[in-house]
Short mmCIF file of C-alpha atoms in Angstrom, two decimals:
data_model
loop_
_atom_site.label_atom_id
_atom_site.label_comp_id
_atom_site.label_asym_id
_atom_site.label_seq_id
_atom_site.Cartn_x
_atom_site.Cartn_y
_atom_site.Cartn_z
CA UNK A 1 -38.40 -53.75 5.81
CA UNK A 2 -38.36 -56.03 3.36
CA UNK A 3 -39.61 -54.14 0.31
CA UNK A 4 -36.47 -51.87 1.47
CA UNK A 5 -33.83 -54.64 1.50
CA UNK A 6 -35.05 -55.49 -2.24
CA UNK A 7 -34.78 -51.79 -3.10
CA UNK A 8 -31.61 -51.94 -1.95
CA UNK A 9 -30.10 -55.11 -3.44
CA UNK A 10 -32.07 -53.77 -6.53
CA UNK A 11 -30.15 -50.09 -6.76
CA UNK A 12 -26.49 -52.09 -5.63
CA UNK A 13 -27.23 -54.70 -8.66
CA UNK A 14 -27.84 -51.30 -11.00
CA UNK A 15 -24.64 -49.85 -9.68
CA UNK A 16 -22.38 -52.74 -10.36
CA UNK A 17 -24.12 -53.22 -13.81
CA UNK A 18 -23.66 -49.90 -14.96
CA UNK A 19 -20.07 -49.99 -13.35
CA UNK A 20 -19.23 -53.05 -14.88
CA UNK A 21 -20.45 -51.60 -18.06
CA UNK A 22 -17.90 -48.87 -17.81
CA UNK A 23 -15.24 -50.46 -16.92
CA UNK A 24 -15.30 -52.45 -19.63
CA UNK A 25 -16.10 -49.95 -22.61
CA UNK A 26 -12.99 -48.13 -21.07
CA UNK A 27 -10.64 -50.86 -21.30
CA UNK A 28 -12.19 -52.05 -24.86
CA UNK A 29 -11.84 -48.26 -25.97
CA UNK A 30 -7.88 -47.98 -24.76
CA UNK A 31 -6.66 -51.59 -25.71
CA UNK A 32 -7.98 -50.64 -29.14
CA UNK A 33 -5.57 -48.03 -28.71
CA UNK A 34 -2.94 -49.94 -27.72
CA UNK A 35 -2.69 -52.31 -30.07
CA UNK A 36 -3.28 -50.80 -32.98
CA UNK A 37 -0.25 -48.70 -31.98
CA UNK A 38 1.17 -52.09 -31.07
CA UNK A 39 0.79 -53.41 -34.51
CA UNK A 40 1.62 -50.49 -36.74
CA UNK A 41 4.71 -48.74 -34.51
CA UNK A 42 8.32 -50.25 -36.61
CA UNK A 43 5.94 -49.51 -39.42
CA UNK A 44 5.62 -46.07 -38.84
CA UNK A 45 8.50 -45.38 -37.56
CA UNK A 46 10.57 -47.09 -40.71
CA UNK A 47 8.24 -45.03 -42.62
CA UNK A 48 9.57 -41.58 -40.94
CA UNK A 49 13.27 -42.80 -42.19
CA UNK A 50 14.40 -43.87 -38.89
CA UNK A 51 16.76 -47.07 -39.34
CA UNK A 52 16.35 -50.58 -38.07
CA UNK A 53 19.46 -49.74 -34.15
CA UNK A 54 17.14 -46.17 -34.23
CA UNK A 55 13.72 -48.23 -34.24
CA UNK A 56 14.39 -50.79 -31.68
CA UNK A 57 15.74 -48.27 -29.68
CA UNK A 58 12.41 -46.27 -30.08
CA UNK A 59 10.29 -48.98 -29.66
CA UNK A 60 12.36 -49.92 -26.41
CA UNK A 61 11.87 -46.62 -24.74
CA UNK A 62 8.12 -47.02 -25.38
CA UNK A 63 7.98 -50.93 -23.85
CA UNK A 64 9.90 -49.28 -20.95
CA UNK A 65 7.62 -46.05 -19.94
CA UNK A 66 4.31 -48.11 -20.65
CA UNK A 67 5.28 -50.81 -18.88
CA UNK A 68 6.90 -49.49 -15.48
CA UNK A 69 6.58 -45.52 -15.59
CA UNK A 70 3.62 -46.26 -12.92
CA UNK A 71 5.81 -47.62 -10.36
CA UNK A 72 7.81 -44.88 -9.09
CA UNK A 73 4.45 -42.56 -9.35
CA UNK A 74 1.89 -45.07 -7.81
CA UNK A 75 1.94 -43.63 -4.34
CA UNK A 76 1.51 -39.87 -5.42
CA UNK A 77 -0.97 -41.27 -7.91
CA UNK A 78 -2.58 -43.24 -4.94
CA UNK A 79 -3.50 -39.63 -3.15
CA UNK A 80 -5.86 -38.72 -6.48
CA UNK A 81 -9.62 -39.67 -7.00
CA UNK A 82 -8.65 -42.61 -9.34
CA UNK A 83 -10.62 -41.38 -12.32
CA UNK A 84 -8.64 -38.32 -12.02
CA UNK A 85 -5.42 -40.18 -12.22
CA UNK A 86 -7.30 -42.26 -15.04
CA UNK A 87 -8.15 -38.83 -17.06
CA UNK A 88 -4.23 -38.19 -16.55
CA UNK A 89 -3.20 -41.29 -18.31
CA UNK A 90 -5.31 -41.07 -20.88
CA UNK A 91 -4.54 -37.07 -21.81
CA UNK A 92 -1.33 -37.82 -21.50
CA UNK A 93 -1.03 -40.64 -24.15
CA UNK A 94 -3.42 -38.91 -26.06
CA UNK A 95 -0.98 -35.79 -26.35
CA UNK A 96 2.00 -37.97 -27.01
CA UNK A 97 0.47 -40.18 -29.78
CA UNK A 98 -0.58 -36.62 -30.95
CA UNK A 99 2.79 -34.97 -30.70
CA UNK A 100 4.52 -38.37 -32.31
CA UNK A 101 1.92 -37.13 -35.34
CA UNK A 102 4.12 -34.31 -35.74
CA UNK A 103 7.33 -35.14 -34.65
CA UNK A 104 10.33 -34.59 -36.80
CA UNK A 105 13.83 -36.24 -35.52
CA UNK A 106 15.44 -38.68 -32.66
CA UNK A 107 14.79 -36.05 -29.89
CA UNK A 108 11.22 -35.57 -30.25
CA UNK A 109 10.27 -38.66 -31.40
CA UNK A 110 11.87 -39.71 -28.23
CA UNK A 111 10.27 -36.98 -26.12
CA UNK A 112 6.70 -38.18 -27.62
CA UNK A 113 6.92 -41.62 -26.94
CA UNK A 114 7.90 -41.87 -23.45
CA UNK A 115 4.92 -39.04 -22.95
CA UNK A 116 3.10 -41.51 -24.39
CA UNK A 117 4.00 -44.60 -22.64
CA UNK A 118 3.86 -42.86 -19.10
CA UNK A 119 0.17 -42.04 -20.63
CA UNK A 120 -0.58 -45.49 -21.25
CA UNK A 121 1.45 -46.71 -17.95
CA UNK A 122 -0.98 -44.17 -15.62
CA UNK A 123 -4.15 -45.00 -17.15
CA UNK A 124 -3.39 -48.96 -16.57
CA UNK A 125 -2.81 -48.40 -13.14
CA UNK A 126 -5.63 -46.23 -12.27
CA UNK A 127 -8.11 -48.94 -14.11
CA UNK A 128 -6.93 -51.55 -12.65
CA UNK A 129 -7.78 -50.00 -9.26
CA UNK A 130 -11.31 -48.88 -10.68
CA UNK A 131 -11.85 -52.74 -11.47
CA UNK A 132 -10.49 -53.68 -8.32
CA UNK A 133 -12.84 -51.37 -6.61
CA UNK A 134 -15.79 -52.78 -8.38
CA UNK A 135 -14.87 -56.47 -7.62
CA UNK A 136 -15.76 -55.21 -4.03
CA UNK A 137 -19.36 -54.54 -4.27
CA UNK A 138 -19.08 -58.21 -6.73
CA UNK A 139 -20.36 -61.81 -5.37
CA UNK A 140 -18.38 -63.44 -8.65
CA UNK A 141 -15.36 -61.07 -9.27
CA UNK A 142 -14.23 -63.93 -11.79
CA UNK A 143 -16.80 -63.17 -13.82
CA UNK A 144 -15.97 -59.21 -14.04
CA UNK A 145 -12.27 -60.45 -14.72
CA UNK A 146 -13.38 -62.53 -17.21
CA UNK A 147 -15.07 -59.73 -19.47
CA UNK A 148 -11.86 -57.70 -19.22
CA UNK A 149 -10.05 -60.57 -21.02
CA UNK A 150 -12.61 -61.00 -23.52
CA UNK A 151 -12.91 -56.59 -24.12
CA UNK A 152 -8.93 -56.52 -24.15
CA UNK A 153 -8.64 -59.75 -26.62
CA UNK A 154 -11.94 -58.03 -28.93
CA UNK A 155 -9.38 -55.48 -28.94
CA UNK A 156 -6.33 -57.32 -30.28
CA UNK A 157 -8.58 -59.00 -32.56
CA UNK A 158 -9.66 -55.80 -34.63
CA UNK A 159 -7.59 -53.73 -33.99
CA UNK A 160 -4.43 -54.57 -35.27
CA UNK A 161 -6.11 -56.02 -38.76
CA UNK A 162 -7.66 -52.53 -39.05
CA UNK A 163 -4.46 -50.59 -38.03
CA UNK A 164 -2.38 -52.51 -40.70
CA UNK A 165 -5.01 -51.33 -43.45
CA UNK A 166 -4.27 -47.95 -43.35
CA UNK A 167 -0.92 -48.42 -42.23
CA UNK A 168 -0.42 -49.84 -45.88
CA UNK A 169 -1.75 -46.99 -47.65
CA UNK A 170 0.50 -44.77 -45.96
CA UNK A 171 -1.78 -43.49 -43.42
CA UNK A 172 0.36 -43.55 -40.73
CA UNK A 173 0.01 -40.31 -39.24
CA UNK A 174 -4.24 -40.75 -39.37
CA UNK A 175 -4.06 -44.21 -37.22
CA UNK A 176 -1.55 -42.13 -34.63
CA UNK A 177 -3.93 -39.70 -34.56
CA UNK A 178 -7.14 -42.37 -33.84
CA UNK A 179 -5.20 -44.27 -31.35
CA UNK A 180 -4.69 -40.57 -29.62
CA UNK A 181 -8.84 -39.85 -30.24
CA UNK A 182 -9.49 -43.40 -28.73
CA UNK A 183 -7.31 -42.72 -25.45
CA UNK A 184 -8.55 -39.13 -24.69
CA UNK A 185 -12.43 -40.86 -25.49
CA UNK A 186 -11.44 -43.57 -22.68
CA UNK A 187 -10.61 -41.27 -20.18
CA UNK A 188 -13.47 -38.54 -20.79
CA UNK A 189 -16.29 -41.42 -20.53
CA UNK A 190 -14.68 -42.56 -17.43
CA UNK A 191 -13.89 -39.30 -15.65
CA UNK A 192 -17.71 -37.53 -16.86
CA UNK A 193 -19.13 -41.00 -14.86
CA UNK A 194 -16.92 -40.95 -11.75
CA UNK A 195 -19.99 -40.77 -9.11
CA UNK A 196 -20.17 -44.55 -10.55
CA UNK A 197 -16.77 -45.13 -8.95
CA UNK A 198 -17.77 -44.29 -4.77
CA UNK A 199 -15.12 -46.66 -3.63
CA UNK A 200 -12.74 -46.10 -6.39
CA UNK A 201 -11.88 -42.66 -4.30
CA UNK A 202 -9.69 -43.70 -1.79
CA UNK A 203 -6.56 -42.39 -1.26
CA UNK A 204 -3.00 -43.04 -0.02
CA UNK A 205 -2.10 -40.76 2.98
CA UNK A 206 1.53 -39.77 2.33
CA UNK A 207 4.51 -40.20 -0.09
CA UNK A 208 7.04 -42.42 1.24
CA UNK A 209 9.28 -45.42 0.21
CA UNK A 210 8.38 -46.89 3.27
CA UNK A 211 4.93 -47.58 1.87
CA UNK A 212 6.12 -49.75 -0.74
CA UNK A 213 7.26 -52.41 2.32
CA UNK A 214 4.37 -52.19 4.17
CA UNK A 215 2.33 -53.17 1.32
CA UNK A 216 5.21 -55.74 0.37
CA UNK A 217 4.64 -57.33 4.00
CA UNK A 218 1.07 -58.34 3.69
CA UNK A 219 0.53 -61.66 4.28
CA UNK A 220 0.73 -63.38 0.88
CA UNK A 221 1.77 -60.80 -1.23
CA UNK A 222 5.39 -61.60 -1.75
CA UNK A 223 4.54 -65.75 -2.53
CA UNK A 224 1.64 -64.38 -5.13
CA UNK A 225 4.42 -61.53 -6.30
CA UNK A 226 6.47 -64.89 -7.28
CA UNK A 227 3.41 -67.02 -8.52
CA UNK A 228 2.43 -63.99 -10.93
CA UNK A 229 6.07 -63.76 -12.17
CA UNK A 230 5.42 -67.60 -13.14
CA UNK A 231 2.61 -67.13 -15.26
CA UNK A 232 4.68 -63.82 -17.21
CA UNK A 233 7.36 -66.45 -17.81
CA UNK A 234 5.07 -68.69 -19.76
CA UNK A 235 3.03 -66.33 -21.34
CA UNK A 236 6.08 -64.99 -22.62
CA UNK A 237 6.91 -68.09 -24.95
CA UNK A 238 3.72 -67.49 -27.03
CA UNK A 239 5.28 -64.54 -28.99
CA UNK A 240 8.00 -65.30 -29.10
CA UNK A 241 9.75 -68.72 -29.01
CA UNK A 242 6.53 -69.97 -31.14
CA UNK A 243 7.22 -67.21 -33.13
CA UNK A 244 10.71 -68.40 -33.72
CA UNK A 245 9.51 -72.22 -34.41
CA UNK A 246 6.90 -72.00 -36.82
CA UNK A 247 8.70 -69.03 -38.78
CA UNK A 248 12.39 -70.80 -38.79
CA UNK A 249 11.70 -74.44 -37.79
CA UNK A 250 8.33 -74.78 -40.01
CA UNK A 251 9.13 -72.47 -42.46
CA UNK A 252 5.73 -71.04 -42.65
CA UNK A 253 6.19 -67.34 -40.58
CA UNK A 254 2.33 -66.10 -42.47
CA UNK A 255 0.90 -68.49 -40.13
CA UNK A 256 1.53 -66.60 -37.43
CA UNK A 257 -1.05 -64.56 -37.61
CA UNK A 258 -3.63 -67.09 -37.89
CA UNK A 259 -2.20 -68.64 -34.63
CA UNK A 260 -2.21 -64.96 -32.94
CA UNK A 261 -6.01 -64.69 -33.93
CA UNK A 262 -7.25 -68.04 -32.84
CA UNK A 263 -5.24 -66.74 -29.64
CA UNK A 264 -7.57 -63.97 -29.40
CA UNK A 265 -11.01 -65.16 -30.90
CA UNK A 266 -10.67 -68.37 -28.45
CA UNK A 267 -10.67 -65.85 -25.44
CA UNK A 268 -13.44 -63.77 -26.97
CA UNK A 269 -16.01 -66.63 -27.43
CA UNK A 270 -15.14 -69.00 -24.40
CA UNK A 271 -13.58 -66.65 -21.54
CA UNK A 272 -16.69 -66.98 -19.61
CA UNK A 273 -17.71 -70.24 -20.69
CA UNK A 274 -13.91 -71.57 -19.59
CA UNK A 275 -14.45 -69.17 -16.01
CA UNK A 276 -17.95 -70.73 -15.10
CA UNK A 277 -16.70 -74.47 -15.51
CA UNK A 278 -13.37 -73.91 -13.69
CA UNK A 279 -15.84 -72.41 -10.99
CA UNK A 280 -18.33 -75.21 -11.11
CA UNK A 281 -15.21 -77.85 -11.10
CA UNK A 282 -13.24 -76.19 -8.84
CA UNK A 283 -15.48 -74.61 -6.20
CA UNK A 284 -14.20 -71.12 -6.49
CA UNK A 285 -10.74 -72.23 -5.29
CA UNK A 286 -8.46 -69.59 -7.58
CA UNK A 287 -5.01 -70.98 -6.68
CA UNK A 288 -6.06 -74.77 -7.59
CA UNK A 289 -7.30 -73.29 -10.87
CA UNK A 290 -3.83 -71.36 -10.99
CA UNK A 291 -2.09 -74.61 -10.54
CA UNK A 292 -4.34 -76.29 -12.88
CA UNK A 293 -3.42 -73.40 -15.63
CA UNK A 294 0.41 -74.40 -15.19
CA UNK A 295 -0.17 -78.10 -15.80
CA UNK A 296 -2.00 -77.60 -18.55
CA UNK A 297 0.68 -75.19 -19.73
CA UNK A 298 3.03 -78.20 -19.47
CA UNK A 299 0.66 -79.98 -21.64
CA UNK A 300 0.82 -77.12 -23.94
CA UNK A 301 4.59 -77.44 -24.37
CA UNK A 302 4.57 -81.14 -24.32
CA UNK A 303 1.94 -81.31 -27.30
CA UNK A 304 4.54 -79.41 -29.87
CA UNK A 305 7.20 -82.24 -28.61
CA UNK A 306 4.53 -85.22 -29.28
CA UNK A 307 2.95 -83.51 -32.37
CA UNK A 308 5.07 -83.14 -35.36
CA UNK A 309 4.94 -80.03 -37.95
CA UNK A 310 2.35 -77.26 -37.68
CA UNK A 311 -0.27 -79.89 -35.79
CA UNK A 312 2.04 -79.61 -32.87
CA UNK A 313 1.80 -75.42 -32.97
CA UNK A 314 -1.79 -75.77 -33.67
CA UNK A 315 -2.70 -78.03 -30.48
CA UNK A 316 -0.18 -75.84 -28.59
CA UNK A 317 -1.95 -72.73 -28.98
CA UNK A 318 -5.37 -74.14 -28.39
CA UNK A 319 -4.42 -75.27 -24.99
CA UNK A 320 -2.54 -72.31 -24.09
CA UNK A 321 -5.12 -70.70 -24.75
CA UNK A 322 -7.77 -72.56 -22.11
CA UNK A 323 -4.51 -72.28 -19.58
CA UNK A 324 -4.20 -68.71 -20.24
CA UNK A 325 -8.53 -68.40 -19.42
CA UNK A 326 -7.90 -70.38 -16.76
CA UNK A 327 -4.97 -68.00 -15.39
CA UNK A 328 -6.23 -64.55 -16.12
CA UNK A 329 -9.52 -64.20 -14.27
CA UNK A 330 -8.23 -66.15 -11.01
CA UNK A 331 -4.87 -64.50 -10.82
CA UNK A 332 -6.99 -60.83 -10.61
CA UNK A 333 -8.92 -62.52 -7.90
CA UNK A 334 -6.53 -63.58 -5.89
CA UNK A 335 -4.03 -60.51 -7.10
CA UNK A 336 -6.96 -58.13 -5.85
CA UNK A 337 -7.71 -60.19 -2.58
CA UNK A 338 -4.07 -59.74 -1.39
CA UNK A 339 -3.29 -56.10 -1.89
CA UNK A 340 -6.26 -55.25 -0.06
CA UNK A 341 -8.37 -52.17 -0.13
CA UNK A 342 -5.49 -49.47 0.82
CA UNK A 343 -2.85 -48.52 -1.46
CA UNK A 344 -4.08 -50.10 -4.45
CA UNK A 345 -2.11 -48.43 -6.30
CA UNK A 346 0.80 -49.11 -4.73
CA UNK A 347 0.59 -52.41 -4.65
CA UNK A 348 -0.90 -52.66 -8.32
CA UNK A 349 2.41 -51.26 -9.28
CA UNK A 350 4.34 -53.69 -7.37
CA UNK A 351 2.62 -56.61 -9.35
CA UNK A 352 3.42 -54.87 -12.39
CA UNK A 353 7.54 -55.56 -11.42
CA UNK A 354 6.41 -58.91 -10.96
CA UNK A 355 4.89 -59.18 -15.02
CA UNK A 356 7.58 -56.99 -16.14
CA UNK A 357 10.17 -59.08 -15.32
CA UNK A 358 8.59 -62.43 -15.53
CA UNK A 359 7.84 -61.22 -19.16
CA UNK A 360 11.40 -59.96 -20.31
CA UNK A 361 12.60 -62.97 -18.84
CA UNK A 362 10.58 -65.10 -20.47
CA UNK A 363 10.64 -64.10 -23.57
CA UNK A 364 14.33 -63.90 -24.02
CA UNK A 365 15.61 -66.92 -22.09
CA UNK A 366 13.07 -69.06 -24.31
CA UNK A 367 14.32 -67.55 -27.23
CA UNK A 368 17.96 -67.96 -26.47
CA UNK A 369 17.84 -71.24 -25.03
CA UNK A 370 15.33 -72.70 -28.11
CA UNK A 371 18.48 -71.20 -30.77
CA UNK A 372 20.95 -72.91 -28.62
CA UNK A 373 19.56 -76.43 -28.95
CA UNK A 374 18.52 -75.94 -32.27
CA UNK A 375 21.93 -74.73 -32.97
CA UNK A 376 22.62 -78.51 -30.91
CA UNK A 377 20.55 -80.31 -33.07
CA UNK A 378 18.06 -80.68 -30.37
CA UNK A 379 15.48 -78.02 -31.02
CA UNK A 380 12.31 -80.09 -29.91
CA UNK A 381 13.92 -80.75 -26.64
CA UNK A 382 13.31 -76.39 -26.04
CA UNK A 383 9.44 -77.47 -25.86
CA UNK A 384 9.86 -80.84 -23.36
CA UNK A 385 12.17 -78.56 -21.01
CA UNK A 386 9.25 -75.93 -21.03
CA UNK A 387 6.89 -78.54 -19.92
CA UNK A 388 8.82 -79.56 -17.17
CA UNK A 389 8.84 -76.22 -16.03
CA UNK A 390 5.23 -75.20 -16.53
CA UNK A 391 4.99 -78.39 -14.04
CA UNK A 392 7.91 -76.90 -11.43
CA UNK A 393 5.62 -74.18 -11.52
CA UNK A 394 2.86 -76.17 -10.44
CA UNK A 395 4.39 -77.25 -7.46
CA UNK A 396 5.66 -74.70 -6.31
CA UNK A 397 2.75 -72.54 -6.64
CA UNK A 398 0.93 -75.73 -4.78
CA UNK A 399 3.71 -75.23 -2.08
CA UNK A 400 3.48 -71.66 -1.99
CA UNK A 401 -0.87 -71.76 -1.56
CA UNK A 402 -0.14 -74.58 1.55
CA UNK A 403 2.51 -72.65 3.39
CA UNK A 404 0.97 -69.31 2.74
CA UNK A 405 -1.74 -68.88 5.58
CA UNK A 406 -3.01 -65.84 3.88
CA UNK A 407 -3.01 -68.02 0.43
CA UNK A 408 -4.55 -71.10 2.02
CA UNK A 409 -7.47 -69.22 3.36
CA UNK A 410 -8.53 -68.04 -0.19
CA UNK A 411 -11.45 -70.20 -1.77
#
């Protein structure tokens, strides 16, 4: 019996290895996608002759589709084997970032982004729910959370520098044509190893709006719906109201990139050191390390305030960085934990309302308030008011964990 047990445990360690292992060649493989798009997009499109109202508009319909197409098609999506509905995604974007190769005009460019984005917005929802589904058969799901951060931020690391080269020697339609290779790639890999996904195959029973509130109603969804919409708020402040202060208030807007890229090569190299010690300080108890994240947002914010010139952006971004490691594997935890193991999708797409519009929000109430008090004469005061949220946030999400029995009972 025994030498059966350790076959077993042997065979289930194999399967979450090699799972793992998919998972995360599949998000590396589509992020590098992404953001080389990302990066290279107003580039490309300036380059077709578009002008600067047609761009934005253009790169609005794209932030739109990628970011909430899967909400109003998670519950038919929820009925497919998920690596089907991954495949989907992926073909899709593939054939739009294909299409935008050739695309001549408003119309079609129009046409081949939002094919695109819907792409992008399919396959991010389906892979989310493959992760999810591995987390199950997971003793650490931090850990697996914690190599999606670092894959994804590999991603923005390379990608973008590499996009840009060719992007300046007027290869724009090649790098539309890679970011389509790299999609379709994704998706065949995953599909060709879906007996890797067993639990990944469940499916929602039936269409209905109805299912959207029953998923809302489980116990701690809605206060985690709010505490996710936090963390959007403050992540949101990184590209943009930095943006604004070290380009117009330092004067120095080709640092920026250098920030960005600490940003991302921080996450690479200590993700999982940053996970283990929150787990070895913390005991495995993901909304104390959420709260933690916020205060040490607040520090974040407080340091450009205390720190004059570029020191002050410098210690900002290293320690929104660590609050950002501590945020990102936890928040999955506990994010996964809640929706349960019906109607992932579903409910996947409801947290995605919940980043959406803690995002938007975020980034454009930071921007608009920092202008006004610089316009005031009180610009540093922007990054003291930010603190004080970042420590609202903290409370409340403290709050939210007591009163929440379904909260309070996650370590």
């Amino acid at each position: 019996m025994r030498g059966a047990s350790t076959t077993s445990e042997s065979a289930d360690r194999r399967y979450t290895r090699r799972a793992t292992g998919l998972i995360i060649t599949h998000y590396l493989l589509s992020y590098l996608g992404y953001y080389g798009l990302l990066s290279t997009l107003a580039v490309a499109l300036s380059a077709a002759s578009f002008d600067a109202g047609q761009i934005a508009a253009l790169v609005m319909v794209f932030a739109l589709t990628n970011k909430v197409a899967n909400i109003p098609l998670a519950p038919w999506l929820g009925r497919l084997p998920t690596t089907v509905s991954v495949l989907i995604g992926c073909v899709l974007a593939g054939a739009g970032f294909t299409g935008l190769r050739f695309a001549t005009g408003m119309p079609m460019t129009v046409l081949c982004l939002g094919f695109a984005g819907v792409g992008i917005s399919i396959n991010a929802l389906g892979l989310k729910t493959l992760g999810a589904a591995v987390s199950d058969r997971l003793e650490n799901r931090s850990r697996l959370f914690a190599l999606i951060s670092v894959s994804i931020n590999i991603a923005a690391a390379t990608s973008a520098p590499v996009a840009l080269f060719f992007v300046e020697r007027k290869h724009h339609g090649d790098v539309l044509l890679a970011v389509a290779a790299l999609y379709v790639l994704a998706g065949v890999v995953t599909f060709a190893n879906r007996a890797r996904f067993p639990d990944a195959e469940r499916v929602t029973r039936a269409w209905s709006l109805g299912l959207y509130l029953t998923v809302l109603r489980r116990p701690g969804l809605r206060a985690f719906f709010v505490v996710n919409f936090f963390f959007w708020i403050m992540y949101g402040q990184l590209f943009n109201a930095l943006a604004l202060y070290v380009s117009e208030n330092l004067h120095e807007p080709a640092a920026l990139g250098s920030l960005y890229t600490v940003n991302a090569l921080m996450v690479v190299a200590l993700q999982l050191v940053v996970t283990r010690l929150a787990g070895r300080w913390l005991k495995g108890r993901h909304l104390t390390t959420v709260v933690a994240a916020y205060l040490l947002f607040a520090v974040a914010f407080a340091a450009v305030y205390a720190v004059p010139g570029f020191g002050g952006a410098i210690a900002f971004v290293v320690l929104f960085t660590v609050s950002e490691m501590l945020f990102m594997p936890s928040g999955d935890v506990v994010i996964v934990r809640v929706i349960g193991e019906q109607n992932r999708a579903v409910g996947y797409s409801i947290f995605a309302i919940s980043t959406a519009l803690g995002e938007a929000l975020g980034s454009g109430s930071g921007v608009a308030a920092q202008r006004w008090l610089t316009d005031k004469g009180h610009g540093t005061l922007f990054w003291l008011a930010a603190a004080g949220l970042a420590v609202v946030f903290a409370a409340v999400t403290h709050r939210l964990h007591r009163s929440s029995t379904a909260l309070s009972s996650l370590t």
